[in-house]
Amino acid sequence: MHRLAGIFLSLAILVGSALSPVHAEDKTLTVFAAASMKNALDDIDAAFTARTGIKVSASYAASSTLAKQIEQGAPADIFVSADLDWMDYATAKKTINEATRVNLLGNTIVLIAPKDSRIDHVTIAQGFDLAKLAGDGKIATGDVKAVPVGKYAKAALEKLGAWQAAEPKFAMADSVRAALTLVARGEAVLGIVYSTDAKVEPGVKIVGTFPVDSHPAIIYPVAATATAKPEATQYLDYLHSQAAKTVLEKYGFNYLLKPVS
């Protein structure tokens, strides 16, 4: 009898160990988020996991890249875009659950230079000469045809009358963080990034801020994907919380929602 009980116990342990990896996998969420979200979202994800036990795997890149990866079947549960256009793209492709979509954050774009640059305070207004300011150097930002920060930058420079002369000096990066790195390393004399990026990179300084009316409003929408796991609802709820708001504002984002918890 004791021997039979031992066999059943061994079988139970074997079955349990076979099921546990599947169970653990079910409790992992994959978040695709705009590169500029990395520092803040890493903190939020750690706090979310501590609270819920649900692990979060985050992938950071340009919103354009992420939207296309989701379209091609990448297994994401949450998408955070740095502009409305790429969330609209995902909506049109039916790769997100539109009912879960909300506008989460706002941001600003700034002109940066390497920390030891002689360029200091720049007044960014109609007619400012960015090309002259850059001299023989390069200006880094995201690809103006696809990466949100680059699109915002081009729109602002066109409105301010500075784009045409400055365009040949631009070094187009595949994400805002790549542009930030080019400036921090001194490979570009100037860069246009989000203020939140400049805040977390000690190798650069902000030398000017673009007027908010010089470009479309910078809005970060978030949504669950069409194939999201049920736990995605808990993650979106957490982004609506006071705890998430506190972290995001600490990193300089403008929190657009009213916290519900």
Short mmCIF file of C-alpha atoms in Angstrom, two decimals:
data_model
loop_
_atom_site.label_atom_id
_atom_site.label_comp_id
_atom_site.label_asym_id
_atom_site.label_seq_id
_atom_site.Cartn_x
_atom_site.Cartn_y
_atom_site.Cartn_z
CA MET A 1 0.00 0.00 0.00
CA HIS A 2 2.79 2.38 0.94
CA ARG A 3 4.59 1.44 -2.27
CA LEU A 4 1.47 2.24 -4.35
CA ALA A 5 1.09 5.59 -2.63
CA GLY A 6 4.71 6.33 -3.44
CA ILE A 7 4.13 5.57 -7.13
CA PHE A 8 1.12 7.91 -7.23
CA LEU A 9 3.14 10.64 -5.51
CA SER A 10 5.95 10.25 -8.03
CA LEU A 11 3.47 10.46 -10.90
CA ALA A 12 1.92 13.59 -9.41
CA ILE A 13 5.33 15.23 -9.13
CA LEU A 14 6.18 14.31 -12.73
CA VAL A 15 2.86 15.65 -14.04
CA GLY A 16 3.25 18.82 -12.00
CA SER A 17 6.75 19.46 -13.29
CA ALA A 18 5.61 18.87 -16.87
CA LEU A 19 2.80 21.39 -16.51
CA SER A 20 4.67 24.09 -14.60
CA PRO A 21 6.71 25.44 -17.57
CA VAL A 22 3.47 25.91 -19.53
CA HIS A 23 1.89 27.64 -16.55
CA ALA A 24 4.92 29.91 -16.17
CA GLU A 25 4.85 30.76 -19.85
CA ASP A 26 1.19 31.75 -19.57
CA LYS A 27 2.17 34.26 -16.92
CA THR A 28 4.54 36.21 -19.14
CA LEU A 29 3.52 39.27 -21.16
CA THR A 30 5.42 40.67 -24.13
CA VAL A 31 5.36 44.44 -24.45
CA PHE A 32 6.43 46.20 -27.65
CA ALA A 33 7.17 49.82 -26.77
CA ALA A 34 8.68 52.91 -28.36
CA ALA A 35 12.42 53.18 -27.65
CA SER A 36 11.95 56.39 -25.65
CA MET A 37 9.91 54.44 -23.09
CA LYS A 38 12.73 52.12 -22.00
CA ASN A 39 13.87 53.56 -18.67
CA ALA A 40 10.42 54.39 -17.38
CA LEU A 41 8.80 51.19 -18.59
CA ASP A 42 11.58 49.01 -17.16
CA ASP A 43 10.74 50.47 -13.74
CA ILE A 44 7.01 50.01 -14.29
CA ASP A 45 7.42 46.43 -15.48
CA ALA A 46 9.49 45.51 -12.40
CA ALA A 47 6.83 46.99 -10.11
CA PHE A 48 4.02 45.26 -12.04
CA THR A 49 5.77 41.88 -11.75
CA ALA A 50 6.37 42.41 -8.03
CA ARG A 51 2.68 43.14 -7.54
CA THR A 52 1.14 40.47 -9.79
CA GLY A 53 3.76 37.76 -10.30
CA ILE A 54 3.33 38.20 -14.06
CA LYS A 55 6.67 38.55 -15.82
CA VAL A 56 7.11 41.14 -18.57
CA SER A 57 9.41 40.81 -21.56
CA ALA A 58 9.86 44.20 -23.20
CA SER A 59 11.08 44.90 -26.73
CA TYR A 60 12.07 48.50 -27.49
CA ALA A 61 12.48 49.97 -30.98
CA ALA A 62 11.03 52.63 -33.26
CA SER A 63 7.22 52.53 -33.30
CA SER A 64 7.34 51.98 -37.06
CA THR A 65 9.48 48.86 -36.65
CA LEU A 66 7.30 47.47 -33.88
CA ALA A 67 4.02 48.06 -35.72
CA LYS A 68 5.33 46.19 -38.75
CA GLN A 69 6.69 43.34 -36.62
CA ILE A 70 3.27 42.93 -35.01
CA GLU A 71 1.69 42.95 -38.47
CA GLN A 72 4.07 40.16 -39.49
CA GLY A 73 2.97 38.02 -36.55
CA ALA A 74 5.43 38.88 -33.79
CA PRO A 75 3.97 37.57 -30.48
CA ALA A 76 3.28 40.83 -28.67
CA ASP A 77 0.57 41.42 -26.07
CA ILE A 78 0.87 45.21 -25.66
CA PHE A 79 1.87 47.95 -28.11
CA VAL A 80 2.95 51.42 -26.99
CA SER A 81 3.56 53.81 -29.89
CA ALA A 82 5.29 57.21 -29.77
CA ASP A 83 2.77 58.67 -32.20
CA LEU A 84 -0.82 58.27 -33.28
CA ASP A 85 0.09 57.37 -36.87
CA TRP A 86 1.62 53.98 -36.10
CA MET A 87 -1.18 53.03 -33.73
CA ASP A 88 -3.61 54.05 -36.48
CA TYR A 89 -1.62 51.79 -38.81
CA ALA A 90 -1.98 48.88 -36.39
CA THR A 91 -5.69 49.64 -36.04
CA ALA A 92 -6.14 49.58 -39.82
CA LYS A 93 -4.29 46.26 -40.01
CA LYS A 94 -6.53 44.91 -37.21
CA THR A 95 -3.51 43.84 -35.17
CA ILE A 96 -4.63 45.60 -31.99
CA ASN A 97 -7.76 45.38 -29.88
CA GLU A 98 -9.15 48.83 -30.64
CA ALA A 99 -11.47 48.82 -27.63
CA THR A 100 -8.40 48.85 -25.33
CA ARG A 101 -6.69 51.80 -27.01
CA VAL A 102 -6.06 54.94 -24.95
CA ASN A 103 -3.78 57.96 -25.20
CA LEU A 104 -1.32 57.41 -22.36
CA LEU A 105 1.42 60.06 -22.52
CA GLY A 106 2.63 63.34 -23.96
CA ASN A 107 6.19 64.51 -24.56
CA THR A 108 8.25 67.36 -26.04
CA ILE A 109 11.12 67.47 -28.52
CA VAL A 110 14.37 69.25 -27.77
CA LEU A 111 17.64 70.17 -29.43
CA ILE A 112 20.61 68.48 -27.77
CA ALA A 113 24.39 68.72 -28.02
CA PRO A 114 27.24 66.71 -26.48
CA LYS A 115 27.72 67.62 -22.83
CA ASP A 116 31.05 69.40 -23.51
CA SER A 117 29.79 71.29 -26.59
CA ARG A 118 30.37 75.04 -26.87
CA ILE A 119 26.79 75.36 -28.11
CA ASP A 120 24.68 76.41 -25.17
CA HIS A 121 21.33 78.18 -25.14
CA VAL A 122 19.52 78.28 -28.51
CA THR A 123 16.26 80.13 -29.05
CA ILE A 124 14.17 77.97 -31.36
CA ALA A 125 11.73 80.19 -33.19
CA GLN A 126 10.65 81.14 -36.69
CA GLY A 127 13.69 81.54 -38.93
CA PHE A 128 16.31 80.03 -36.61
CA ASP A 129 19.28 78.76 -38.60
CA LEU A 130 19.91 75.15 -37.60
CA ALA A 131 22.20 74.51 -40.57
CA LYS A 132 24.52 77.35 -39.55
CA LEU A 133 24.48 76.18 -35.95
CA ALA A 134 25.62 72.68 -36.98
CA GLY A 135 28.47 74.00 -39.09
CA ASP A 136 30.32 71.09 -40.68
CA GLY A 137 28.84 68.60 -38.24
CA LYS A 138 25.91 66.22 -38.40
CA ILE A 139 22.48 66.53 -36.82
CA ALA A 140 21.00 63.27 -35.50
CA THR A 141 17.35 62.32 -35.23
CA GLY A 142 15.12 59.41 -36.16
CA ASP A 143 14.38 58.60 -39.79
CA VAL A 144 12.05 61.44 -40.78
CA LYS A 145 10.04 59.15 -43.07
CA ALA A 146 9.11 56.61 -40.41
CA VAL A 147 10.46 57.09 -36.87
CA PRO A 148 8.08 59.30 -34.84
CA VAL A 149 10.74 61.62 -33.38
CA GLY A 150 12.08 62.24 -36.87
CA LYS A 151 8.62 62.97 -38.20
CA TYR A 152 7.99 65.45 -35.39
CA ALA A 153 11.42 67.03 -35.97
CA LYS A 154 10.89 67.50 -39.71
CA ALA A 155 7.41 68.96 -39.17
CA ALA A 156 8.79 71.47 -36.66
CA LEU A 157 11.72 72.49 -38.85
CA GLU A 158 9.50 72.90 -41.89
CA LYS A 159 7.14 75.15 -39.95
CA LEU A 160 10.05 77.19 -38.58
CA GLY A 161 11.66 77.54 -42.01
CA ALA A 162 14.82 75.63 -41.07
CA TRP A 163 14.35 72.27 -42.81
CA GLN A 164 15.53 72.93 -46.35
CA ALA A 165 18.98 74.22 -45.39
CA ALA A 166 19.50 71.70 -42.60
CA GLU A 167 18.27 68.55 -44.37
CA PRO A 168 21.66 67.60 -45.95
CA LYS A 169 23.28 67.64 -42.52
CA PHE A 170 20.94 65.09 -40.98
CA ALA A 171 22.08 61.64 -39.88
CA MET A 172 18.95 59.50 -39.80
CA ALA A 173 18.90 56.89 -37.03
CA ASP A 174 16.65 53.85 -36.73
CA SER A 175 15.30 54.96 -33.34
CA VAL A 176 15.40 57.95 -31.02
CA ARG A 177 17.81 56.15 -28.69
CA ALA A 178 20.20 55.52 -31.59
CA ALA A 179 20.12 59.26 -32.37
CA LEU A 180 20.73 60.04 -28.70
CA THR A 181 23.80 57.78 -28.71
CA LEU A 182 25.25 59.49 -31.79
CA VAL A 183 25.20 62.83 -29.95
CA ALA A 184 26.45 61.40 -26.66
CA ARG A 185 29.45 59.92 -28.51
CA GLY A 186 30.16 63.18 -30.31
CA GLU A 187 29.44 61.62 -33.70
CA ALA A 188 26.79 64.29 -34.25
CA VAL A 189 27.15 67.89 -33.07
CA LEU A 190 23.42 68.27 -32.52
CA GLY A 191 20.39 66.05 -32.21
CA ILE A 192 16.63 66.25 -31.96
CA VAL A 193 15.16 63.84 -29.43
CA TYR A 194 12.45 63.77 -26.79
CA SER A 195 13.10 65.69 -23.60
CA THR A 196 12.69 62.42 -21.69
CA ASP A 197 15.60 60.86 -23.62
CA ALA A 198 17.90 63.80 -22.92
CA LYS A 199 17.04 63.51 -19.24
CA VAL A 200 18.42 59.95 -18.93
CA GLU A 201 21.61 60.42 -20.96
CA PRO A 202 24.43 62.13 -19.01
CA GLY A 203 26.50 62.56 -22.17
CA VAL A 204 24.21 65.22 -23.64
CA LYS A 205 22.66 68.55 -22.67
CA ILE A 206 19.49 70.27 -23.82
CA VAL A 207 20.30 73.48 -25.67
CA GLY A 208 16.81 74.37 -26.88
CA THR A 209 13.17 73.29 -26.77
CA PHE A 210 10.87 73.27 -29.78
CA PRO A 211 7.66 75.29 -29.46
CA VAL A 212 4.72 72.94 -28.91
CA ASP A 213 2.81 74.58 -31.77
CA SER A 214 5.60 73.89 -34.27
CA HIS A 215 4.68 70.22 -34.69
CA PRO A 216 1.75 67.84 -34.18
CA ALA A 217 1.00 67.02 -30.55
CA ILE A 218 3.32 64.27 -29.29
CA ILE A 219 1.01 61.55 -28.02
CA TYR A 220 1.82 57.98 -26.97
CA PRO A 221 -1.17 55.66 -27.38
CA VAL A 222 -1.23 52.17 -25.85
CA ALA A 223 -3.37 49.12 -26.65
CA ALA A 224 -3.52 45.37 -26.24
CA THR A 225 -2.86 43.45 -29.43
CA ALA A 226 -5.52 41.36 -31.13
CA THR A 227 -3.80 38.20 -29.90
CA ALA A 228 -3.03 39.41 -26.36
CA LYS A 229 -3.13 37.03 -23.39
CA PRO A 230 -5.86 37.69 -20.78
CA GLU A 231 -3.22 39.07 -18.40
CA ALA A 232 -2.79 42.04 -20.75
CA THR A 233 -5.87 43.58 -19.11
CA GLN A 234 -4.05 43.65 -15.76
CA TYR A 235 -1.08 45.35 -17.38
CA LEU A 236 -3.23 48.04 -18.99
CA ASP A 237 -4.99 48.56 -15.67
CA TYR A 238 -1.61 49.05 -14.01
CA LEU A 239 -0.70 51.72 -16.57
CA HIS A 240 -3.87 53.51 -15.42
CA SER A 241 -2.68 53.52 -11.80
CA GLN A 242 -1.24 56.26 -9.63
CA ALA A 243 1.89 54.13 -9.22
CA ALA A 244 2.51 54.14 -12.98
CA LYS A 245 1.72 57.86 -13.22
CA THR A 246 4.32 58.63 -10.56
CA VAL A 247 7.05 56.72 -12.41
CA LEU A 248 6.22 58.17 -15.82
CA GLU A 249 6.15 61.73 -14.52
CA LYS A 250 9.46 61.16 -12.74
CA TYR A 251 10.99 60.50 -16.15
CA GLY A 252 9.44 63.65 -17.59
CA PHE A 253 6.45 62.31 -19.49
CA ASN A 254 3.14 64.14 -19.44
CA TYR A 255 0.59 61.62 -18.11
CA LEU A 256 -2.66 62.07 -20.02
CA LEU A 257 -4.98 59.75 -18.11
CA LYS A 258 -6.82 60.15 -14.84
CA PRO A 259 -5.50 57.41 -12.54
CA VAL A 260 -8.20 54.94 -11.53
CA SER A 261 -6.28 53.25 -8.70
#
